[in-house]
Coordinates of C-alpha atoms in Angstrom, one line a residue:
M11 CA 151.1 89.4 47.5
A12 CA 149.7 90.1 50.0
G13 CA 152.8 92.2 51.4
V14 CA 152.3 94.4 48.9
V15 CA 148.8 95.2 48.5
A16 CA 148.4 98.3 50.9
P17 CA 149.8 101.4 48.9
P18 CA 151.4 100.4 46.6
L19 CA 147.8 99.4 45.7
C20 CA 145.4 102.3 46.3
T21 CA 147.4 103.8 43.4
W22 CA 147.4 101.2 41.7
L23 CA 143.3 100.4 41.4
V24 CA 143.8 104.5 40.4
A25 CA 146.3 103.5 37.7
A26 CA 144.0 100.8 36.1
C27 CA 145.4 97.6 38.6
L28 CA 149.0 98.5 37.9
S29 CA 151.3 95.4 38.8
A30 CA 151.2 95.5 42.4
A31 CA 155.6 96.0 42.8
C32 CA 154.9 99.0 40.3
G33 CA 159.1 100.3 40.4
D34 CA 160.0 104.1 41.4
A35 CA 157.2 107.5 41.6
A36 CA 158.8 108.7 38.1
G37 CA 157.5 105.0 36.4
K38 CA 154.0 105.1 38.9
E39 CA 153.5 108.6 38.1
K40 CA 153.5 107.9 34.1
Q41 CA 151.9 104.6 34.2
L42 CA 149.4 106.5 35.8
R43 CA 149.2 109.2 33.3
R44 CA 148.7 106.1 30.8
H45 CA 146.4 104.4 32.0
G46 CA 144.3 106.7 34.1
C47 CA 141.2 106.5 31.6
A48 CA 141.6 102.6 31.7
M49 CA 139.2 101.6 34.1
F50 CA 136.1 103.3 32.4
G51 CA 137.1 101.6 29.5
S52 CA 137.0 104.3 27.3
S53 CA 140.1 105.1 24.2
R54 CA 143.6 105.5 25.3
R55 CA 143.5 108.0 22.4
G56 CA 140.5 111.0 21.2
R57 CA 139.2 112.1 24.1
P58 CA 138.3 115.5 24.9
P59 CA 141.1 117.6 27.3
G60 CA 140.8 116.9 30.2
A61 CA 137.6 114.0 29.9
R62 CA 138.3 112.1 33.0
C63 CA 137.2 107.9 32.1
R64 CA 136.9 108.2 35.6
G65 CA 133.3 105.1 36.1
G66 CA 131.1 103.0 39.2
R67 CA 134.4 101.3 39.6
G68 CA 133.0 99.9 42.4
A69 CA 133.0 96.0 44.0
R70 CA 133.1 97.4 41.5
S71 CA 131.1 99.0 40.9
G72 CA 130.7 100.8 38.1
G73 CA 135.3 101.1 35.4
I74 CA 136.4 98.5 33.9
P75 CA 135.4 95.0 34.8
M76 CA 138.1 93.2 36.6
A77 CA 138.7 90.6 38.8
I78 CA 141.2 90.0 41.0
A79 CA 142.2 87.5 43.5
L80 CA 144.6 87.7 46.0
H81 CA 146.0 85.7 47.4
P82 CA 147.3 86.4 50.6
E83 CA 151.3 84.4 52.2
R84 CA 150.1 84.9 56.4
G85 CA 147.2 84.4 58.3
A86 CA 144.7 87.8 59.0
V87 CA 145.8 89.5 61.7
E88 CA 144.0 90.1 64.6
S89 CA 141.2 92.5 63.9
K90 CA 142.1 95.9 64.7
K91 CA 138.2 97.2 65.5
P92 CA 137.9 99.7 68.1
D93 CA 136.2 98.9 71.2
I94 CA 133.7 100.7 70.6
K95 CA 130.6 98.5 70.3
Q96 CA 128.8 98.8 66.8
R97 CA 125.4 96.8 66.4
R98 CA 126.5 93.6 63.1
V99 CA 125.2 94.2 60.0
V100 CA 124.6 92.2 57.2
V101 CA 123.3 90.8 54.1
T102 CA 120.2 89.0 54.1
G103 CA 118.4 89.3 50.7
M104 CA 119.8 90.3 46.9
G105 CA 117.6 91.5 43.2
V106 CA 119.2 92.4 40.8
V107 CA 118.0 93.7 37.6
T108 CA 121.2 93.4 34.7
P109 CA 121.2 92.0 31.0
L110 CA 122.0 88.3 32.2
G111 CA 119.9 87.9 34.4
H112 CA 117.1 89.0 37.1
D113 CA 117.9 86.6 39.9
P114 CA 120.8 87.0 42.0
D115 CA 121.9 83.1 40.9
E116 CA 121.2 83.4 36.7
F117 CA 123.2 86.6 36.9
Y118 CA 125.7 85.5 38.2
N119 CA 126.0 81.7 36.9
N120 CA 126.2 84.2 33.5
L121 CA 128.6 86.0 35.0
L122 CA 131.5 82.5 36.4
Q123 CA 130.5 81.2 32.7
G124 CA 131.2 84.3 30.8
V125 CA 128.0 85.4 29.0
S126 CA 128.2 88.3 27.3
G127 CA 125.0 90.9 28.4
I128 CA 126.3 93.1 25.5
S129 CA 124.7 93.9 22.1
E130 CA 122.6 96.2 19.1
I131 CA 120.5 98.6 20.7
E132 CA 116.2 97.8 20.2
A133 CA 115.1 100.1 22.2
F134 CA 114.3 102.8 19.4
D135 CA 116.7 103.9 16.0
C136 CA 120.5 104.8 15.8
S137 CA 121.2 104.1 12.9
K138 CA 122.6 107.2 12.9
Y139 CA 125.4 106.6 15.8
P140 CA 128.9 106.2 15.1
T141 CA 128.2 104.2 18.6
R142 CA 125.2 101.1 18.8
I143 CA 125.5 99.0 21.1
A144 CA 124.7 98.8 24.8
G145 CA 124.2 95.9 27.3
E146 CA 120.8 96.6 27.1
I147 CA 117.9 94.6 28.6
K148 CA 115.6 93.1 26.2
S149 CA 113.1 91.1 28.4
F150 CA 111.7 92.6 31.7
S151 CA 109.3 92.5 32.9
T152 CA 106.6 94.3 35.6
D153 CA 103.7 92.1 36.7
G154 CA 103.1 91.5 39.7
W155 CA 106.4 94.1 41.5
V156 CA 104.5 97.3 40.3
A157 CA 100.7 98.5 39.6
P158 CA 100.2 98.1 35.8
K159 CA 99.0 102.3 36.3
L160 CA 102.1 103.0 37.8
A161 CA 104.2 101.2 35.4
K162 CA 103.2 102.9 32.3
R163 CA 104.5 106.7 33.9
M164 CA 107.1 105.9 35.8
D165 CA 111.2 106.4 33.7
K166 CA 112.3 103.1 33.5
F167 CA 115.3 103.3 36.5
M168 CA 111.8 103.5 39.2
L169 CA 111.4 100.6 37.4
Y170 CA 114.7 98.3 37.7
L171 CA 114.7 100.5 41.5
I172 CA 111.1 98.9 42.5
T173 CA 111.5 95.4 41.0
A174 CA 115.0 95.0 42.7
G175 CA 114.1 96.4 45.3
K176 CA 111.2 93.4 46.2
K177 CA 112.7 90.5 44.7
A178 CA 115.7 91.3 47.3
L179 CA 112.6 90.9 50.2
E180 CA 111.6 88.2 48.1
N181 CA 115.7 86.8 47.6
G182 CA 115.6 87.5 52.0
G183 CA 112.7 85.7 53.3
I184 CA 110.1 89.1 53.8
T185 CA 106.6 86.8 53.1
E186 CA 103.9 88.6 53.4
E187 CA 103.3 87.4 57.4
V188 CA 107.2 88.2 58.5
M189 CA 106.3 91.8 56.7
N190 CA 102.8 92.7 59.2
E191 CA 105.1 91.9 61.5
L192 CA 108.1 93.7 61.3
D193 CA 109.0 97.4 63.1
K194 CA 108.7 99.5 59.6
S195 CA 109.2 102.6 61.1
R196 CA 112.3 100.6 61.4
C197 CA 112.8 99.7 58.4
G198 CA 113.8 102.2 55.3
V199 CA 114.9 102.2 51.6
L200 CA 118.3 104.7 50.5
V201 CA 118.4 103.4 46.0
G202 CA 119.7 105.8 44.3
S203 CA 120.6 106.9 40.7
A204 CA 123.2 109.0 38.7
M205 CA 120.4 110.1 36.7
G206 CA 117.3 109.4 37.2
G207 CA 114.2 110.0 34.7
M208 CA 116.4 111.0 32.1
K209 CA 113.1 109.3 29.8
I210 CA 110.9 111.5 31.8
F211 CA 112.3 115.1 31.3
S212 CA 113.5 114.5 27.7
D213 CA 109.9 113.4 27.0
A214 CA 109.1 116.3 29.1
I215 CA 111.5 118.9 26.6
E216 CA 109.4 117.8 24.0
A217 CA 105.9 118.4 24.9
L218 CA 106.9 121.3 26.1
R219 CA 108.8 122.6 21.8
V220 CA 104.5 122.2 21.7
S221 CA 102.7 122.9 24.2
Y222 CA 103.8 122.9 27.9
K223 CA 99.5 121.8 28.0
K224 CA 101.0 118.9 26.2
M225 CA 103.5 117.1 29.6
N226 CA 102.7 114.7 31.7
P227 CA 102.4 116.1 35.5
F228 CA 104.2 113.6 37.3
C229 CA 107.0 114.5 34.7
V230 CA 108.8 117.0 38.0
P231 CA 108.8 114.6 40.7
F232 CA 108.7 111.2 38.3
A233 CA 111.8 112.8 36.9
T234 CA 113.4 113.6 40.6
T235 CA 116.2 110.6 41.9
N236 CA 115.1 110.0 45.0
M237 CA 111.2 108.8 43.9
G238 CA 112.0 105.6 43.5
S239 CA 112.9 104.7 47.0
A240 CA 110.3 107.0 47.8
I241 CA 107.5 104.7 45.8
L242 CA 108.8 102.3 47.1
A243 CA 108.5 103.1 50.2
M244 CA 105.0 104.3 50.1
D245 CA 104.3 100.6 48.3
L246 CA 106.0 98.5 51.5
G247 CA 105.5 100.9 54.0
W248 CA 108.3 101.6 55.5
M249 CA 108.9 104.8 57.5
G250 CA 112.4 104.6 58.5
P251 CA 115.2 106.9 56.8
N252 CA 113.9 107.9 53.2
Y253 CA 115.7 108.9 51.2
S254 CA 118.1 108.9 47.2
I255 CA 122.1 109.7 47.0
S256 CA 123.7 110.2 43.6
T257 CA 127.2 110.4 43.4
A258 CA 128.0 109.5 40.1
C259 CA 129.1 105.6 39.1
A260 CA 129.6 105.9 43.1
T261 CA 125.4 106.3 43.7
S262 CA 125.5 102.4 45.2
N263 CA 128.6 102.1 47.4
F264 CA 127.0 105.7 49.1
C265 CA 123.8 103.8 49.6
I266 CA 125.1 100.7 50.7
L267 CA 127.2 102.8 53.7
N268 CA 124.7 105.1 54.6
A269 CA 122.2 102.7 54.9
A270 CA 124.5 100.4 56.7
N271 CA 125.3 102.9 59.2
H272 CA 122.0 103.3 60.0
I273 CA 121.8 100.0 61.4
R274 CA 124.9 100.8 63.7
R275 CA 124.4 103.5 64.6
G276 CA 120.7 102.1 65.6
E277 CA 119.0 104.2 64.3
T278 CA 116.9 100.9 61.9
D279 CA 117.1 97.6 61.8
V280 CA 116.4 96.7 57.9
M281 CA 117.3 98.3 55.7
L282 CA 117.3 98.2 51.4
C283 CA 120.0 99.7 49.5
G284 CA 121.9 99.7 46.6
G285 CA 121.6 102.0 42.7
S286 CA 120.0 101.7 39.0
D287 CA 119.5 104.2 36.1
A288 CA 118.4 103.2 32.7
P289 CA 120.4 106.1 30.5
I290 CA 119.8 103.6 27.3
I291 CA 118.2 106.9 25.6
P292 CA 118.3 109.2 22.4
I293 CA 120.0 111.9 25.1
G294 CA 122.3 109.2 27.3
L295 CA 123.9 107.2 24.2
G296 CA 124.0 111.1 22.7
G297 CA 125.9 112.5 25.6
F298 CA 128.2 110.2 26.1
V299 CA 129.4 110.3 22.0
A300 CA 129.7 113.5 22.5
C301 CA 132.3 113.2 25.7
R302 CA 134.2 109.7 22.5
A303 CA 133.8 107.7 25.4
L304 CA 132.5 104.7 23.8
S305 CA 133.1 101.7 22.2
Q306 CA 132.6 102.1 18.3
R307 CA 133.0 98.0 17.9
N308 CA 129.5 97.6 16.6
N309 CA 130.0 95.2 14.7
D310 CA 131.4 92.4 17.0
P311 CA 129.4 93.9 20.6
A312 CA 130.1 90.6 22.4
K313 CA 134.0 91.9 22.4
A314 CA 133.4 95.5 22.7
S315 CA 133.9 96.1 26.8
R316 CA 137.9 95.4 26.7
P317 CA 139.3 95.8 30.3
W318 CA 142.6 96.3 31.0
D319 CA 143.1 95.5 27.1
V320 CA 145.5 97.7 24.7
D321 CA 142.7 97.6 21.9
R322 CA 139.9 98.3 23.4
D323 CA 138.1 102.3 22.0
G324 CA 135.9 102.7 24.9
F325 CA 133.7 101.8 27.4
V326 CA 129.7 100.6 26.9
M327 CA 126.6 101.9 28.6
G328 CA 124.6 99.0 31.2
E329 CA 122.0 99.6 32.0
G330 CA 119.4 98.0 35.1
A331 CA 119.8 97.8 38.7
G332 CA 121.3 96.0 42.3
V333 CA 120.3 96.3 45.8
L334 CA 120.8 94.0 48.7
L335 CA 118.5 93.5 52.3
L336 CA 121.0 94.4 55.2
E337 CA 119.9 93.6 58.6
E338 CA 120.5 94.5 62.1
L339 CA 122.7 90.3 63.0
E340 CA 120.1 90.0 65.8
H341 CA 117.1 91.1 64.0
A342 CA 118.1 88.6 61.2
K343 CA 118.5 85.5 63.7
Q344 CA 115.6 86.0 65.5
R345 CA 113.2 85.9 62.2
G346 CA 115.4 82.4 61.1
A347 CA 116.4 84.9 57.7
Q348 CA 119.2 83.2 55.4
I349 CA 122.9 85.6 56.1
Y350 CA 124.9 85.2 52.7
A351 CA 127.2 87.5 54.0
E352 CA 128.0 90.7 56.7
F353 CA 128.8 94.4 55.8
L354 CA 132.0 95.0 57.8
G355 CA 132.2 98.8 57.3
G356 CA 133.2 101.5 54.3
S357 CA 134.2 104.9 53.8
F358 CA 133.8 107.8 51.3
T359 CA 135.8 110.7 50.1
C360 CA 136.2 113.7 47.5
D361 CA 139.9 114.0 45.2
A362 CA 138.5 117.8 45.9
Y363 CA 141.2 117.3 42.3
H364 CA 138.9 118.0 39.6
M365 CA 135.5 117.2 38.5
T366 CA 136.4 114.1 36.2
E367 CA 140.1 113.3 36.2
P368 CA 141.8 111.2 39.2
H369 CA 143.9 113.0 41.3
P370 CA 147.4 111.9 39.9
E371 CA 148.4 110.8 42.7
G372 CA 145.7 109.3 43.6
R373 CA 145.4 111.0 47.0
G374 CA 142.0 110.9 47.9
V375 CA 141.3 106.8 46.8
I376 CA 144.2 106.2 49.0
L377 CA 142.7 107.6 52.2
C378 CA 139.1 106.5 51.6
I379 CA 140.6 102.4 51.6
E380 CA 143.1 102.9 54.9
N381 CA 139.2 105.4 56.2
A382 CA 137.5 101.9 55.3
L383 CA 139.6 99.5 56.5
A384 CA 139.7 101.4 59.8
D385 CA 136.4 101.1 60.6
A386 CA 135.9 97.9 59.8
G387 CA 138.6 96.7 61.8
V388 CA 140.8 94.5 58.8
A389 CA 143.9 94.4 57.2
K390 CA 145.5 95.2 54.0
E391 CA 146.5 91.4 54.7
D392 CA 142.8 90.8 55.4
I393 CA 141.9 90.8 52.2
N394 CA 142.5 88.4 49.3
Y395 CA 139.3 89.3 46.7
L396 CA 139.7 93.2 45.6
R397 CA 137.0 93.7 43.2
V398 CA 137.2 97.0 40.3
N399 CA 134.0 97.1 38.0
S400 CA 134.7 92.9 37.2
T401 CA 131.2 92.9 35.6
K402 CA 132.0 95.7 33.1
S403 CA 133.4 93.0 30.3
M404 CA 130.0 91.3 30.3
T405 CA 127.2 93.6 31.5
G406 CA 128.8 97.1 30.2
H407 CA 129.3 100.3 32.9
L408 CA 126.0 100.9 34.7
L409 CA 126.4 103.9 35.7
G410 CA 124.8 105.2 39.7
A411 CA 123.5 100.9 39.2
A412 CA 126.9 99.7 39.3
G413 CA 128.1 98.8 42.7
G414 CA 124.8 97.5 43.6
I415 CA 125.3 94.7 41.1
E416 CA 128.9 94.4 41.9
A417 CA 127.8 94.1 45.8
V418 CA 126.0 91.3 44.6
A419 CA 128.9 89.5 42.9
A420 CA 130.9 90.7 45.0
I421 CA 128.5 88.0 48.3
Q422 CA 127.6 85.3 45.3
A423 CA 131.6 85.2 45.1
I424 CA 131.8 85.2 49.0
R425 CA 128.8 82.4 48.5
T426 CA 130.1 80.2 46.1
G427 CA 133.9 80.5 46.3
W428 CA 133.5 81.4 42.9
V429 CA 134.8 84.2 41.5
H430 CA 133.9 85.1 37.1
P431 CA 136.4 85.1 34.9
N432 CA 137.2 89.2 32.7
I433 CA 136.0 88.3 28.9
N434 CA 138.4 90.2 25.8
L435 CA 141.6 90.4 27.4
D436 CA 143.1 89.0 24.9
N437 CA 145.8 91.2 24.4
P438 CA 146.9 92.9 28.0
E439 CA 148.2 96.4 28.6
K440 CA 152.2 95.3 29.3
N441 CA 152.5 97.4 32.5
V442 CA 149.3 95.0 33.6
D443 CA 150.8 91.9 36.0
V444 CA 148.6 89.7 34.3
S445 CA 149.8 87.4 36.8
I446 CA 147.6 88.9 39.6
L447 CA 144.3 88.7 37.2
V448 CA 141.8 86.6 36.7
G449 CA 142.1 85.3 33.4
S450 CA 139.1 84.0 31.0
Q451 CA 137.8 81.0 32.8
K452 CA 136.3 81.4 36.8
E453 CA 138.8 80.6 39.8
R454 CA 138.3 79.4 42.6
C455 CA 138.9 82.2 45.7
D456 CA 137.9 81.3 49.4
V457 CA 137.1 84.9 50.4
K458 CA 138.7 85.8 54.1
V459 CA 137.3 90.1 53.4
A460 CA 136.0 91.1 49.5
L461 CA 136.8 94.9 49.0
S462 CA 134.5 96.8 46.6
N463 CA 135.7 100.6 45.5
S464 CA 133.3 102.5 43.3
F465 CA 135.0 106.6 41.8
G466 CA 132.4 108.9 39.8
F467 CA 132.8 112.1 37.8
G468 CA 132.9 115.0 40.6
G469 CA 135.6 112.9 42.4
H470 CA 133.8 111.2 44.5
N471 CA 135.2 107.0 45.9
S472 CA 133.4 104.8 48.0
S473 CA 134.8 101.8 49.5
V474 CA 132.8 99.2 50.7
L475 CA 133.9 95.0 52.8
F476 CA 132.4 92.2 53.1
A477 CA 132.6 89.0 53.9
P478 CA 132.1 85.4 54.9
F479 CA 129.3 85.9 58.2
K480 CA 131.2 83.4 61.4

């Protein structure tokens, strides 16, 4: 299988995971046009002209939920890393807030068991909407994580972000004693959001209909995508790089790679990075309904998100946050941190083609993956675990947060040796090679290198690679 992974695989990603042994070029183009939206899980019919079902396909992310275990026929090749010495980056902590749990182990155990987090929306009355289901977080508390005064004022995307960030620190063994010893000028926060404070902004518009005097004085800062990272840094006293990247559904991967590069270049020692989104509100649901992109399988929510399945009728929205604690290797060793995985490298490119439609030949995606492999010093034969939003069938699509939780899932696969299943794949598209897909049950996989991809509206492509730490 390894021998056919590379250029065909890259195009195959855009073509919704068509067989790696695709036929002639004309056949590939036809498959690409037919399956261009499969990765976003949207309906095969009824899309607006030119609409691109391009989700945060990454590590998942955020795209069609699909886990793919590739089993190479030959061993890893020699590392092609350049001679330029770079500081090594490792993952020492993970934090999540998801429809499947708010702890990395609980989250991944639910994925391994094929548990669905899709259910009827309860946060607001959506009885008049054609879609009434989502990967909604039903139970969430900021107690002990966010100051009560701020918790009452902030948008949910900020609450998810701060909570997941602090959980990543706790998961990484950053106790109060360790925190006091950190050089905070070399610690940074880079957690993005695709949509930002949608609820805050929507509420401000409604208040403005009455009078500007009714508007929340915090509506401007709390609606911006950067403020989640900013507030978290203020809380921690971290004075290193602090900003937010917003690249639609590729947001988390962009943040993870940029954060890692700050460490690799010697600018920081510790970074919190990932993504957060809370789009399950009337304007968020209504916007995607207007695009005719959402599943309307309201009577059977757990079966609604159906990646690669011929009976799919749209994607399912999700919400939450995924944050990684990245650390320079020697820094992590010095404090005795547990190392979950190593970050090898990555890349991002732009299709420069269309606002929502992927390039029919997958040029931007091919370039992105090739550049990521070169940056990581990894040959295509080294990759035996490739993820394209493989959590989505169970969590829904978390937009800017998708790549963050998918990175956690990829790292958990490295740690546990188990690849989670894809649920609801009952009637696969005939051009999908099901022999290379993980089915309805988890599978064993000794992960050598995990490739996590995210692609978003605007033609944003991103790829990052993780591997067991050795």
